[in-house]
Coordinates of C-alpha atoms (C1' of nucleotides) in Angstrom, one line a residue:
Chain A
X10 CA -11.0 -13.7 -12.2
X11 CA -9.3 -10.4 -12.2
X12 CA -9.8 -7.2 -10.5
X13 CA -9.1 -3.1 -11.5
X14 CA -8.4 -1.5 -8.6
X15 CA -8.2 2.3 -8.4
X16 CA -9.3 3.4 -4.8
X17 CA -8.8 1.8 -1.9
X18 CA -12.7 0.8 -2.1
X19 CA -11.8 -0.9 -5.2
X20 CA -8.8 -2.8 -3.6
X21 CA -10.9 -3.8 -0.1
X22 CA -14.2 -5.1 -2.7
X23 CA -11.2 -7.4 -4.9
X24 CA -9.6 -8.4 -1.6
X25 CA -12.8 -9.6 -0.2
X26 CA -14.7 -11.1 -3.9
X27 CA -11.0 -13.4 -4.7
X28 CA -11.4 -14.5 -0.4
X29 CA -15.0 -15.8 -1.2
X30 CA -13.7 -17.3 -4.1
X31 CA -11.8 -19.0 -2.5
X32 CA -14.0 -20.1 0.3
X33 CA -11.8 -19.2 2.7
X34 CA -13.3 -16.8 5.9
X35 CA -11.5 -13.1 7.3
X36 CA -10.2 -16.0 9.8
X37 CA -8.6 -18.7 7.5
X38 CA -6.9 -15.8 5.4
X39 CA -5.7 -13.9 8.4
X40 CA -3.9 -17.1 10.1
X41 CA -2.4 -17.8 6.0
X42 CA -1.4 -14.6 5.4
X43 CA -0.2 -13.6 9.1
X44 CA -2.5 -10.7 9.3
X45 CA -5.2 -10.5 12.0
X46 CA -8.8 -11.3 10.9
X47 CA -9.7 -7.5 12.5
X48 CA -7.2 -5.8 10.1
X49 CA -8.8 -7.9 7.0
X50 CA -12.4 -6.7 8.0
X51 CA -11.0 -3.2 7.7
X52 CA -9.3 -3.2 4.8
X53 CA -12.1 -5.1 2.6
X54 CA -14.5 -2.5 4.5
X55 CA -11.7 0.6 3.9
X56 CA -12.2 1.4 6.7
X57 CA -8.2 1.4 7.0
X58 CA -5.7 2.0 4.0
X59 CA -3.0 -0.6 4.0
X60 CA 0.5 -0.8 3.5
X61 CA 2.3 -2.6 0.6
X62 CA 3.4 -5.2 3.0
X63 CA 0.5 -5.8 4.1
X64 CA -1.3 -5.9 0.1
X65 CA 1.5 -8.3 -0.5
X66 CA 1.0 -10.2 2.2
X67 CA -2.7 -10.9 1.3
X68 CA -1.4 -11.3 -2.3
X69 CA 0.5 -13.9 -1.0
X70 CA -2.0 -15.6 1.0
X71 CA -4.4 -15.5 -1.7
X72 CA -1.9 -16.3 -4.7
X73 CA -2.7 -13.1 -6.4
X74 CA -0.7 -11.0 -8.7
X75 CA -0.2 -8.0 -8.3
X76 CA 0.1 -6.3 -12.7
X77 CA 1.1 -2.8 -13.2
X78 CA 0.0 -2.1 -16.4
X79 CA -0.7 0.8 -18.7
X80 CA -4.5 2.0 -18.3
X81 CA -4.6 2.8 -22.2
X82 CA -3.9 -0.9 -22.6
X83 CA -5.7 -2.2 -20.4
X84 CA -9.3 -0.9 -21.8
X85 CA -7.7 -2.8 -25.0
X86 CA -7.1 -5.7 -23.0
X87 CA -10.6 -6.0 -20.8
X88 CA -12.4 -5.2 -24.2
X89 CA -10.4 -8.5 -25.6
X90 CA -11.9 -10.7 -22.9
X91 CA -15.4 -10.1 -23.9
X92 CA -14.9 -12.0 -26.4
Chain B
X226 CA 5.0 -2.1 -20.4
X227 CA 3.7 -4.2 -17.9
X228 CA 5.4 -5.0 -14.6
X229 CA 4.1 -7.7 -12.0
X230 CA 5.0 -6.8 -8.3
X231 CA 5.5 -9.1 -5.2
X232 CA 7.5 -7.2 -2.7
X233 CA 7.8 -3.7 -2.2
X234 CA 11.0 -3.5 -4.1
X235 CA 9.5 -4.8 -7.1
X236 CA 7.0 -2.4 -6.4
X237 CA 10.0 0.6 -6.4
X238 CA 11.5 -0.6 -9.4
X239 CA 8.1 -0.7 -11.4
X240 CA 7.2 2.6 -10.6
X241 CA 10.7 4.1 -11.4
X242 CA 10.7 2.0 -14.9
X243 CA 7.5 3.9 -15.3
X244 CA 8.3 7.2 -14.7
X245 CA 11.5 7.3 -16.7
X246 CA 9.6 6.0 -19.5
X247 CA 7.7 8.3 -19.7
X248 CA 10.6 10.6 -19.4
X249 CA 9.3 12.4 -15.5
X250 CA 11.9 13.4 -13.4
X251 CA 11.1 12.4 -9.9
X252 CA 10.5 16.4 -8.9
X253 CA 7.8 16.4 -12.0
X254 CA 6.1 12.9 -10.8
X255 CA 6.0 15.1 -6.9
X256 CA 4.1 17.6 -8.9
X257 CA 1.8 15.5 -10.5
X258 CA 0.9 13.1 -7.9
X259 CA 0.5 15.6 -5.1
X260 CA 3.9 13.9 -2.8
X261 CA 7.0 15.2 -2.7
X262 CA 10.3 14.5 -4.2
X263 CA 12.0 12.8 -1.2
X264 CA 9.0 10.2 -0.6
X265 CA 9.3 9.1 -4.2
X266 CA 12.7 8.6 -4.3
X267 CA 12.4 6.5 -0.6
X268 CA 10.1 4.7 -2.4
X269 CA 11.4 3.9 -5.7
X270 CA 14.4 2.6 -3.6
X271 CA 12.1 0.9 -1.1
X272 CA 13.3 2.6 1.7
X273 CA 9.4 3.0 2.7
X274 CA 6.8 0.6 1.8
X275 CA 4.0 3.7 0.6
X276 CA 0.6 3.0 1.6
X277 CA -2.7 2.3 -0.6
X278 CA -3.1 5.8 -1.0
X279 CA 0.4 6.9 -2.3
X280 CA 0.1 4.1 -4.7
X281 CA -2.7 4.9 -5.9
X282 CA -1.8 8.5 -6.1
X283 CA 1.5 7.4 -8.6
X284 CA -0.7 5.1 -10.4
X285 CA -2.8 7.8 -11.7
X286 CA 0.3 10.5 -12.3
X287 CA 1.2 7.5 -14.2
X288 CA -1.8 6.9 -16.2
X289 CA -0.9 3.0 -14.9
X290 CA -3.5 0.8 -13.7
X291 CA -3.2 -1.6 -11.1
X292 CA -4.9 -5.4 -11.5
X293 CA -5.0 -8.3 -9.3
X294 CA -5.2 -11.1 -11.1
X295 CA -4.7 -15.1 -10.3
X296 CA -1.0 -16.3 -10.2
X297 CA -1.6 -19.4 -12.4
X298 CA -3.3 -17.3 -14.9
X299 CA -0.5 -14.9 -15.1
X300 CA 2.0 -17.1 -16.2
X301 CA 0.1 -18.1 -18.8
X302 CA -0.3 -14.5 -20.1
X303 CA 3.4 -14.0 -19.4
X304 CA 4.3 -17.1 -22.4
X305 CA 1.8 -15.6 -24.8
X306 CA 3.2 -12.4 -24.6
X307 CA 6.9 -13.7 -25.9
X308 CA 5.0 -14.6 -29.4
Chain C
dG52 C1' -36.5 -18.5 18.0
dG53 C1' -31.8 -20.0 19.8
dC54 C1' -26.9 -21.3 18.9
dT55 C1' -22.6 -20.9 16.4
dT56 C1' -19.8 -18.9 13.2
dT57 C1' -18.4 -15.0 10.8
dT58 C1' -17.7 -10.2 10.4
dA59 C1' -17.6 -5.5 12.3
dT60 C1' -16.4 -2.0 15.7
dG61 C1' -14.1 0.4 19.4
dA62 C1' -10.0 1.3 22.4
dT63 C1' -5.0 1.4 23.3
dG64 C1' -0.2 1.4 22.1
dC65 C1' 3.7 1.1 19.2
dG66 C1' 5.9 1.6 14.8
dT67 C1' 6.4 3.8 10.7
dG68 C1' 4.8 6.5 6.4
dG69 C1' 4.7 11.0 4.5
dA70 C1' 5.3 16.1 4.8
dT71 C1' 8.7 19.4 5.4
dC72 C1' 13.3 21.5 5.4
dA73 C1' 18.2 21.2 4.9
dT74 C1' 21.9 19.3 2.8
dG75 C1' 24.7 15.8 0.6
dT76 C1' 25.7 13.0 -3.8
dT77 C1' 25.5 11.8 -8.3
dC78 C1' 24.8 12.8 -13.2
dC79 C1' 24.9 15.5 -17.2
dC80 C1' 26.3 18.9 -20.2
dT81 C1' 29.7 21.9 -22.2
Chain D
dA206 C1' 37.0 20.6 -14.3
dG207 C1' 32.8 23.4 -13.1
dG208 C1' 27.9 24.3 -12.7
dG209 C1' 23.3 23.0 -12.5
dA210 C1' 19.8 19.6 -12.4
dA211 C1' 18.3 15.2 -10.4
dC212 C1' 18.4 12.1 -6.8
dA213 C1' 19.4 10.5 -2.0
dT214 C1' 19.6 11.0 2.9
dG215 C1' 18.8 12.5 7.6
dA216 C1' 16.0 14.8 11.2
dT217 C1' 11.6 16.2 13.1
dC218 C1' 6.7 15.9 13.6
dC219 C1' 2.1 14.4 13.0
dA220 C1' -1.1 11.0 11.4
dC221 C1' -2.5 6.6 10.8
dG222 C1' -1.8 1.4 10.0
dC223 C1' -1.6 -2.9 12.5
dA224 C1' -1.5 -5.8 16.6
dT225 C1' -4.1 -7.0 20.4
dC226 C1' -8.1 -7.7 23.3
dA227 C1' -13.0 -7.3 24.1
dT228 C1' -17.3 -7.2 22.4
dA229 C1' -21.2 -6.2 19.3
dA230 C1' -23.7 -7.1 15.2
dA231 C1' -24.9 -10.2 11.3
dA232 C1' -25.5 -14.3 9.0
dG233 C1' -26.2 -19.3 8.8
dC234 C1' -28.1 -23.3 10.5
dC235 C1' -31.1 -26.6 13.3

DNA sequence: GGCTTTTATGATGCGTGGATCATGTTCCCT
DNA sequence: AGGGAACATGATCCACGCATCATAAAAGCC
């Protein structure tokens, strides 16, 4: 799985889609990744931004990486995995 | 290019690889993104941690975009791309 | 329908990010 | 070496993220 994000909206729908994945609950991943299950809610929700520690953090917690990649590439790349 | 971030000064380093190659001074990348000089540079040198906002905000002056993807998966990608 | 688990929301307080201005350093170029 | 551009730093101020607690709303399950 791999997500695009763009807005924060983007980033809080990822967040929550590779949690489910997972199976894991706002809980679970707040006591992995240190954060409290309130702050999680927000940010899959936007409600509240995030900070880069706390992106890594949930990176972390959720053994994401985190790719900064050229966007003229990447349309190359996502029109790859169609196939 | 294609830089994968974990901390914050990953993070700073990516973004300054970016700019300078696309050959942006910092005050040009201010202008573009909509922050200022000084914040860029505290951040390229991760003396602030930016928010999801100001990232995003650099990602788009830097036509980059930003994916979160597995960890396993990635270093498979990462071999492929040596050949 | 009731009970439990999960998620959302609202308030408070502290810490810190970013804007802004001023100024100090470092780099380049000739 | 001198001058200008680029980058770093330091201070102040306001806004907002996150911790924390309390509670409300939703979803799942019997």
């Amino acid at each position: 799985m791999q997500y695009f994000a763009r807005t924060p909206q983007d980033m809080g729908h990822a967040i929550r889609q590779m949690r489910k994945a997972r199976g894991m609950t706002q809980r679970q991943l707040a006591v992995r990744s240190g954060l409290w299950q309130e702050t999680i809610s927000k940010i899959e929700t936007s409600q509240s931004r995030a900070t880069l520690d706390t992106l890594f953090d949930l990176c972390a917690a959720l053994d994401l990486e985190l790719v900064l990649t050229e966007r003229s590439k990447v349309s190359a790349a996502a029109f790859e995995d169609l196939f």
